[in-house]
Amino acid sequence: MATKMLKRTGLPLDLCERLSKYQIINCRDFLSVSPLVLMRLTGQSIHKVYSLLKIVSKACAPKMITALEMKTERCSNPSIAFFPTSLAELDEILHGGLACGTLTEVTGPSGCGKTQFCFMMSVLATLPISMGGLDGTVIYIDTESAFSAERLVEVARCRFPDYFCTEQELIKMTKKIHVYREFTCFDVLRRVESLEDDIISKGVKLIIVDSVASVVRKEFDTRLQGNLLARSNLLSNEAATLKYLAEEFFIPIILTNQITTRMGPREAVCFQPGSVADDLPLSEGRGISPDGETGYATAALGNTWSHSVNTRLIMQYMDFDSRQIIVAKSPLAPFAMFIFTIQNSGLILQEMTNTRGHLFKVSGRKFKGDSEVKTTEAIFWLRVQILDFSRSEFAALSTPALPEISQC
Amino acid sequence: MQRDLGSFPLPPALRAKLIGCGFHTAEDVSAVRASELSKEVGISKEEALEVLQIVRCKKFGEESQASTGSPSLRKCTALELLAEEHSQGSIITFSSALDEILGGGVPVAKITEICGAPGVGKTQLSIQLVVDAQIPKCFGGLGGESVFIDTEGSFIVERVAGVAQAAVHHCHLIAESGQDEAQQEAIKEFSVSSILSRIYYFRCHDYVELLAQAHLLGDFLAEHRQVRIIVIDSIAFPFRHQLEDLSLRTRLLNGLAQQLIAMANDYRVAVVLTNQMTTRFGEVCSSLVPALGESWGHAATTRLILHWEGKLRFASLYKSPSQKEATVPYQITNCL
């Protein structure tokens, strides 16, 4: 819309000719210039300039829709608004699953399960709608060469053994997943910008970019002057294009990110699990620099990128086998944390058991404690520190990293 | 009036011709008739008429400023302004702590900016405000309609419906416990679908669409006189990635801010803008500051910064002409 040529907006043609001599050819150029300069360029009075501005604005402004119309459109449209992840508790918290038309980011330390999650979602997207899928094709942009077709087939076979009982079904499923390997930032950006044609021709219902961070961090060293700005620009452009695609075609987009350590004074560290009952000094164990500042791990790619994604799921280690997935940012869901393991069939949520037998007061809802309390429905209103543990370090710790809730 | 012709918004070519023929001040021009002017200067009769209209209308406007004048040039005493401010009301946020520090709620006819880190609740607060602006007057609200301009795509209808449901429920409780008849009446009209039907939603994908929408908003508000709040969520996102030229960005933002202030005043709407945070690299450590630069900080009348401290969310009133700086905790539940 911004690049709509002035000739097609309803302005008189001779005016368009005159403006093109000053390199003003589309709506963006016209609206970026101040009214006084426009007066000079067009040779018109100020009132005429205002009416010209209105004509051009009408040509590229968005259409108005009331919220009620949006809702009825969503209800009447047979396509679903949320893409179920097949992890039941997670879907419940997210009001149905990953919201279509938004960007969902999955972040976590290496080896945590982000790529496994992507495989699982790819398989799910190819399933028919009756089974909780999207009945469409998948575009998988792989920047780390981590895509393994064998693993994909294994997940499909183990998770849905009845559906994928024949070779034929498997072949059909794998044909629906299109993998693009891009190894530089520029390639990724170009691929993303050219996705529109593929989406229409192939009936794409899910786009996965795994991972956004690896190429960007390879190419942009933020210690160098000017690189931070260039990196933010690139990421914002990518985010804007992906958002446009997501909304235009109403499909979910999954992106993966990495973890970085941010150095800062201890007070600035906002996320402290169990600071109420401090038997797990996790924050103190991490990277204390010589200046006495501690580092804490957060999602990579900076603040601007954090603003661009709509939903953020953080994965981290708990102990050898189990990991946590945390809903950190969502327009719909409160904070929640779930424990999962990775098995043959992909991600499996574990039931959270606590052997303490205390009453937990969580945002006004009380759960009676037995000797073993099943807290699958408990919603933890905590902000959990994102920990950058590798497996070997975890083995050295004696207690598991389950955050302590205030006991009463 | 000895006003120089150069100060009138005339087309430059015409102005050059007029000056060339010896017309320097407004008086010279207004003494002549349109046909005479056209013959002397060598311009068409329509152009001459246009010149005379501009000159005369400006003169007329200046002389009669004391009596009526156009709305934006009106003079008034501070007492009148006080009465106006009292009658305007503000938009409550359903979080009493926030309302307190804002002095009753988000003020009408002013620009309020909400800044915060990602995930802290800016979109949630904006959604709450567009629903709250519609609360009927007998419940303490403004009974108006809302405009939501979305640049990020975080407006999910299901969430809005949830917030609206909570607001309706809240009002039902008040109406049932009280005896007020007006409230009983109003509650029949106030439902989730009526709320949703009065939220006007625009999705702008880049800054050009946002600028275009701002130009057209004036007419939209003139048609929909019941609109009491405009929310732009967020104003930072489109301006932060496509514009490399920072001076252009500052100029466009200032122009946008001026348009919004004019609209806020003329049509008595509250304007709420959501901003992002960016990292400023200092000598020792980096800190989070509101995005869009220093000069943007002057655009908003009131600035509210939402941040984390430990496990709680806090809202700080950072800039306000009438309220003291304060920090209060808040929570996001079904309604804020």
mmCIF file of N, CA and C in Angstrom, chain B residues 121-178:
data_model
loop_
_atom_site.group_PDB
_atom_site.id
_atom_site.type_symbol
_atom_site.label_atom_id
_atom_site.label_comp_id
_atom_site.label_asym_id
_atom_site.label_seq_id
_atom_site.Cartn_x
_atom_site.Cartn_y
_atom_site.Cartn_z
ATOM 1 N N GLY B 121 2.778 -5.782 29.544
ATOM 2 C CA GLY B 121 1.344 -5.557 29.654
ATOM 3 C C GLY B 121 0.825 -4.312 28.961
ATOM 4 N N LYS B 122 1.579 -3.753 28.000
ATOM 5 C CA LYS B 122 1.115 -2.526 27.350
ATOM 6 C C LYS B 122 -0.119 -2.803 26.519
ATOM 7 N N THR B 123 -0.087 -3.878 25.710
ATOM 8 C CA THR B 123 -1.248 -4.186 24.881
ATOM 9 C C THR B 123 -2.441 -4.518 25.755
ATOM 10 N N GLN B 124 -2.201 -5.208 26.869
ATOM 11 C CA GLN B 124 -3.308 -5.556 27.763
ATOM 12 C C GLN B 124 -3.951 -4.299 28.314
ATOM 13 N N LEU B 125 -3.111 -3.350 28.711
ATOM 14 C CA LEU B 125 -3.644 -2.093 29.248
ATOM 15 C C LEU B 125 -4.423 -1.346 28.175
ATOM 16 N N SER B 126 -3.908 -1.341 26.930
ATOM 17 C CA SER B 126 -4.620 -0.648 25.852
ATOM 18 C C SER B 126 -5.979 -1.284 25.606
ATOM 19 N N ILE B 127 -6.012 -2.621 25.603
ATOM 20 C CA ILE B 127 -7.291 -3.293 25.391
ATOM 21 C C ILE B 127 -8.253 -2.951 26.526
ATOM 22 N N GLN B 128 -7.745 -2.923 27.743
ATOM 23 C CA GLN B 128 -8.589 -2.572 28.883
ATOM 24 C C GLN B 128 -9.174 -1.180 28.699
ATOM 25 N N LEU B 129 -8.334 -0.250 28.210
ATOM 26 C CA LEU B 129 -8.808 1.128 28.070
ATOM 27 C C LEU B 129 -9.872 1.265 26.990
ATOM 28 N N VAL B 130 -9.706 0.550 25.859
ATOM 29 C CA VAL B 130 -10.734 0.710 24.825
ATOM 30 C C VAL B 130 -12.062 0.151 25.301
ATOM 31 N N VAL B 131 -12.016 -0.869 26.191
ATOM 32 C CA VAL B 131 -13.284 -1.376 26.724
ATOM 33 C C VAL B 131 -13.842 -0.417 27.768
ATOM 34 N N ASP B 132 -12.955 0.132 28.608
ATOM 35 C CA ASP B 132 -13.418 1.000 29.692
ATOM 36 C C ASP B 132 -14.009 2.303 29.195
ATOM 37 N N ALA B 133 -13.563 2.777 28.037
ATOM 38 C CA ALA B 133 -14.090 4.040 27.546
ATOM 39 C C ALA B 133 -15.565 3.912 27.239
ATOM 40 N N GLN B 134 -16.048 2.676 27.093
ATOM 41 C CA GLN B 134 -17.431 2.488 26.694
ATOM 42 C C GLN B 134 -18.360 2.305 27.871
ATOM 43 N N ILE B 135 -17.817 2.266 29.075
ATOM 44 C CA ILE B 135 -18.668 2.101 30.252
ATOM 45 C C ILE B 135 -19.649 3.260 30.320
ATOM 46 N N PRO B 136 -20.936 2.976 30.540
ATOM 47 C CA PRO B 136 -21.941 4.043 30.529
ATOM 48 C C PRO B 136 -21.669 5.097 31.594
ATOM 49 N N LYS B 137 -22.208 6.287 31.348
ATOM 50 C CA LYS B 137 -21.888 7.426 32.227
ATOM 51 C C LYS B 137 -22.373 7.193 33.647
ATOM 52 N N CYS B 138 -23.505 6.490 33.800
ATOM 53 C CA CYS B 138 -24.014 6.324 35.162
ATOM 54 C C CYS B 138 -23.135 5.430 36.010
ATOM 55 N N PHE B 139 -22.214 4.706 35.384
ATOM 56 C CA PHE B 139 -21.288 3.899 36.160
ATOM 57 C C PHE B 139 -19.959 4.605 36.352
ATOM 58 N N GLY B 140 -19.865 5.829 35.896
ATOM 59 C CA GLY B 140 -18.609 6.552 36.074
ATOM 60 C C GLY B 140 -17.722 6.523 34.857
ATOM 61 N N GLY B 141 -18.222 5.967 33.760
ATOM 62 C CA GLY B 141 -17.394 5.939 32.558
ATOM 63 C C GLY B 141 -17.772 7.070 31.621
ATOM 64 N N LEU B 142 -17.337 6.968 30.384
ATOM 65 C CA LEU B 142 -17.596 8.045 29.437
ATOM 66 C C LEU B 142 -18.671 7.686 28.428
ATOM 67 N N GLY B 143 -19.055 6.430 28.364
ATOM 68 C CA GLY B 143 -20.103 6.039 27.435
ATOM 69 C C GLY B 143 -19.782 6.359 25.992
ATOM 70 N N GLY B 144 -18.525 6.193 25.614
ATOM 71 C CA GLY B 144 -18.168 6.577 24.247
ATOM 72 C C GLY B 144 -17.738 5.379 23.428
ATOM 73 N N GLU B 145 -17.241 5.653 22.230
ATOM 74 C CA GLU B 145 -16.742 4.604 21.362
ATOM 75 C C GLU B 145 -15.226 4.667 21.337
ATOM 76 N N SER B 146 -14.594 3.654 20.715
ATOM 77 C CA SER B 146 -13.123 3.617 20.766
ATOM 78 C C SER B 146 -12.531 3.330 19.403
ATOM 79 N N VAL B 147 -11.352 3.857 19.189
ATOM 80 C CA VAL B 147 -10.595 3.585 17.966
ATOM 81 C C VAL B 147 -9.300 2.895 18.366
ATOM 82 N N PHE B 148 -9.000 1.772 17.730
ATOM 83 C CA PHE B 148 -7.768 1.044 18.037
ATOM 84 C C PHE B 148 -6.956 0.929 16.755
ATOM 85 N N ILE B 149 -5.793 1.553 16.749
ATOM 86 C CA ILE B 149 -4.919 1.469 15.580
ATOM 87 C C ILE B 149 -3.775 0.524 15.936
ATOM 88 N N ASP B 150 -3.710 -0.586 15.213
ATOM 89 C CA ASP B 150 -2.798 -1.656 15.575
ATOM 90 C C ASP B 150 -1.660 -1.706 14.560
ATOM 91 N N THR B 151 -0.418 -1.621 15.039
ATOM 92 C CA THR B 151 0.698 -1.738 14.107
ATOM 93 C C THR B 151 1.495 -3.013 14.338
ATOM 94 N N GLU B 152 1.174 -3.728 15.429
ATOM 95 C CA GLU B 152 1.990 -4.898 15.751
ATOM 96 C C GLU B 152 1.260 -6.207 15.540
ATOM 97 N N GLY B 153 -0.043 -6.174 15.502
ATOM 98 C CA GLY B 153 -0.781 -7.404 15.295
ATOM 99 C C GLY B 153 -1.066 -8.184 16.566
ATOM 100 N N SER B 154 -1.023 -7.514 17.723
ATOM 101 C CA SER B 154 -1.287 -8.235 18.971
ATOM 102 C C SER B 154 -2.731 -8.151 19.419
ATOM 103 N N PHE B 155 -3.581 -7.576 18.615
ATOM 104 C CA PHE B 155 -4.983 -7.409 19.004
ATOM 105 C C PHE B 155 -5.716 -8.689 18.687
ATOM 106 N N ILE B 156 -5.980 -9.500 19.699
ATOM 107 C CA ILE B 156 -6.662 -10.770 19.461
ATOM 108 C C ILE B 156 -8.069 -10.646 20.017
ATOM 109 N N VAL B 157 -9.042 -10.897 19.156
ATOM 110 C CA VAL B 157 -10.439 -10.602 19.509
ATOM 111 C C VAL B 157 -10.892 -11.398 20.722
ATOM 112 N N GLU B 158 -10.390 -12.621 20.850
ATOM 113 C CA GLU B 158 -10.850 -13.445 21.970
ATOM 114 C C GLU B 158 -10.499 -12.791 23.305
ATOM 115 N N ARG B 159 -9.315 -12.208 23.361
ATOM 116 C CA ARG B 159 -8.896 -11.561 24.602
ATOM 117 C C ARG B 159 -9.769 -10.341 24.888
ATOM 118 N N VAL B 160 -10.059 -9.565 23.823
ATOM 119 C CA VAL B 160 -10.902 -8.381 23.993
ATOM 120 C C VAL B 160 -12.274 -8.797 24.497
ATOM 121 N N ALA B 161 -12.789 -9.911 23.926
ATOM 122 C CA ALA B 161 -14.097 -10.390 24.378
ATOM 123 C C ALA B 161 -14.044 -10.760 25.850
ATOM 124 N N GLY B 162 -12.944 -11.380 26.284
ATOM 125 C CA GLY B 162 -12.803 -11.735 27.695
ATOM 126 C C GLY B 162 -12.807 -10.517 28.593
ATOM 127 N N VAL B 163 -12.056 -9.493 28.195
ATOM 128 C CA VAL B 163 -12.005 -8.265 28.997
ATOM 129 C C VAL B 163 -13.375 -7.596 29.036
ATOM 130 N N ALA B 164 -14.048 -7.591 27.872
ATOM 131 C CA ALA B 164 -15.381 -6.974 27.812
ATOM 132 C C ALA B 164 -16.348 -7.712 28.723
ATOM 133 N N GLN B 165 -16.232 -9.041 28.723
ATOM 134 C CA GLN B 165 -17.102 -9.859 29.568
ATOM 135 C C GLN B 165 -16.918 -9.485 31.026
ATOM 136 N N ALA B 166 -15.649 -9.339 31.437
ATOM 137 C CA ALA B 166 -15.366 -8.986 32.828
ATOM 138 C C ALA B 166 -15.931 -7.613 33.171
ATOM 139 N N ALA B 167 -15.829 -6.678 32.235
ATOM 140 C CA ALA B 167 -16.336 -5.327 32.497
ATOM 141 C C ALA B 167 -17.856 -5.340 32.645
ATOM 142 N N VAL B 168 -18.523 -6.102 31.767
ATOM 143 C CA VAL B 168 -19.984 -6.199 31.837
ATOM 144 C C VAL B 168 -20.401 -6.810 33.166
ATOM 145 N N HIS B 169 -19.682 -7.852 33.557
ATOM 146 C CA HIS B 169 -19.976 -8.518 34.824
ATOM 147 C C HIS B 169 -19.848 -7.558 35.998
ATOM 148 N N HIS B 170 -18.747 -6.784 35.960
ATOM 149 C CA HIS B 170 -18.498 -5.798 37.017
ATOM 150 C C HIS B 170 -19.644 -4.801 37.123
ATOM 151 N N CYS B 171 -20.090 -4.307 35.956
ATOM 152 C CA CYS B 171 -21.179 -3.327 35.965
ATOM 153 C C CYS B 171 -22.484 -3.951 36.435
ATOM 154 N N HIS B 172 -22.692 -5.208 36.078
ATOM 155 C CA HIS B 172 -23.893 -5.898 36.556
ATOM 156 C C HIS B 172 -23.923 -5.930 38.068
ATOM 157 N N LEU B 173 -22.767 -6.238 38.653
ATOM 158 C CA LEU B 173 -22.696 -6.313 40.113
ATOM 159 C C LEU B 173 -23.047 -4.977 40.744
ATOM 160 N N ILE B 174 -22.502 -3.906 40.150
ATOM 161 C CA ILE B 174 -22.782 -2.576 40.701
ATOM 162 C C ILE B 174 -24.271 -2.272 40.578
ATOM 163 N N ALA B 175 -24.841 -2.590 39.401
ATOM 164 C CA ALA B 175 -26.241 -2.246 39.177
ATOM 165 C C ALA B 175 -27.148 -3.012 40.121
ATOM 166 N N GLU B 176 -26.798 -4.278 40.378
ATOM 167 C CA GLU B 176 -27.661 -5.081 41.236
ATOM 168 C C GLU B 176 -27.619 -4.613 42.677
ATOM 169 N N SER B 177 -26.416 -4.211 43.112
ATOM 170 C CA SER B 177 -26.324 -3.830 44.520
ATOM 171 C C SER B 177 -26.933 -2.454 44.772
ATOM 172 N N GLY B 178 -26.944 -1.598 43.734
ATOM 173 C CA GLY B 178 -27.500 -0.255 43.932
ATOM 174 C C GLY B 178 -28.974 -0.201 43.556
#
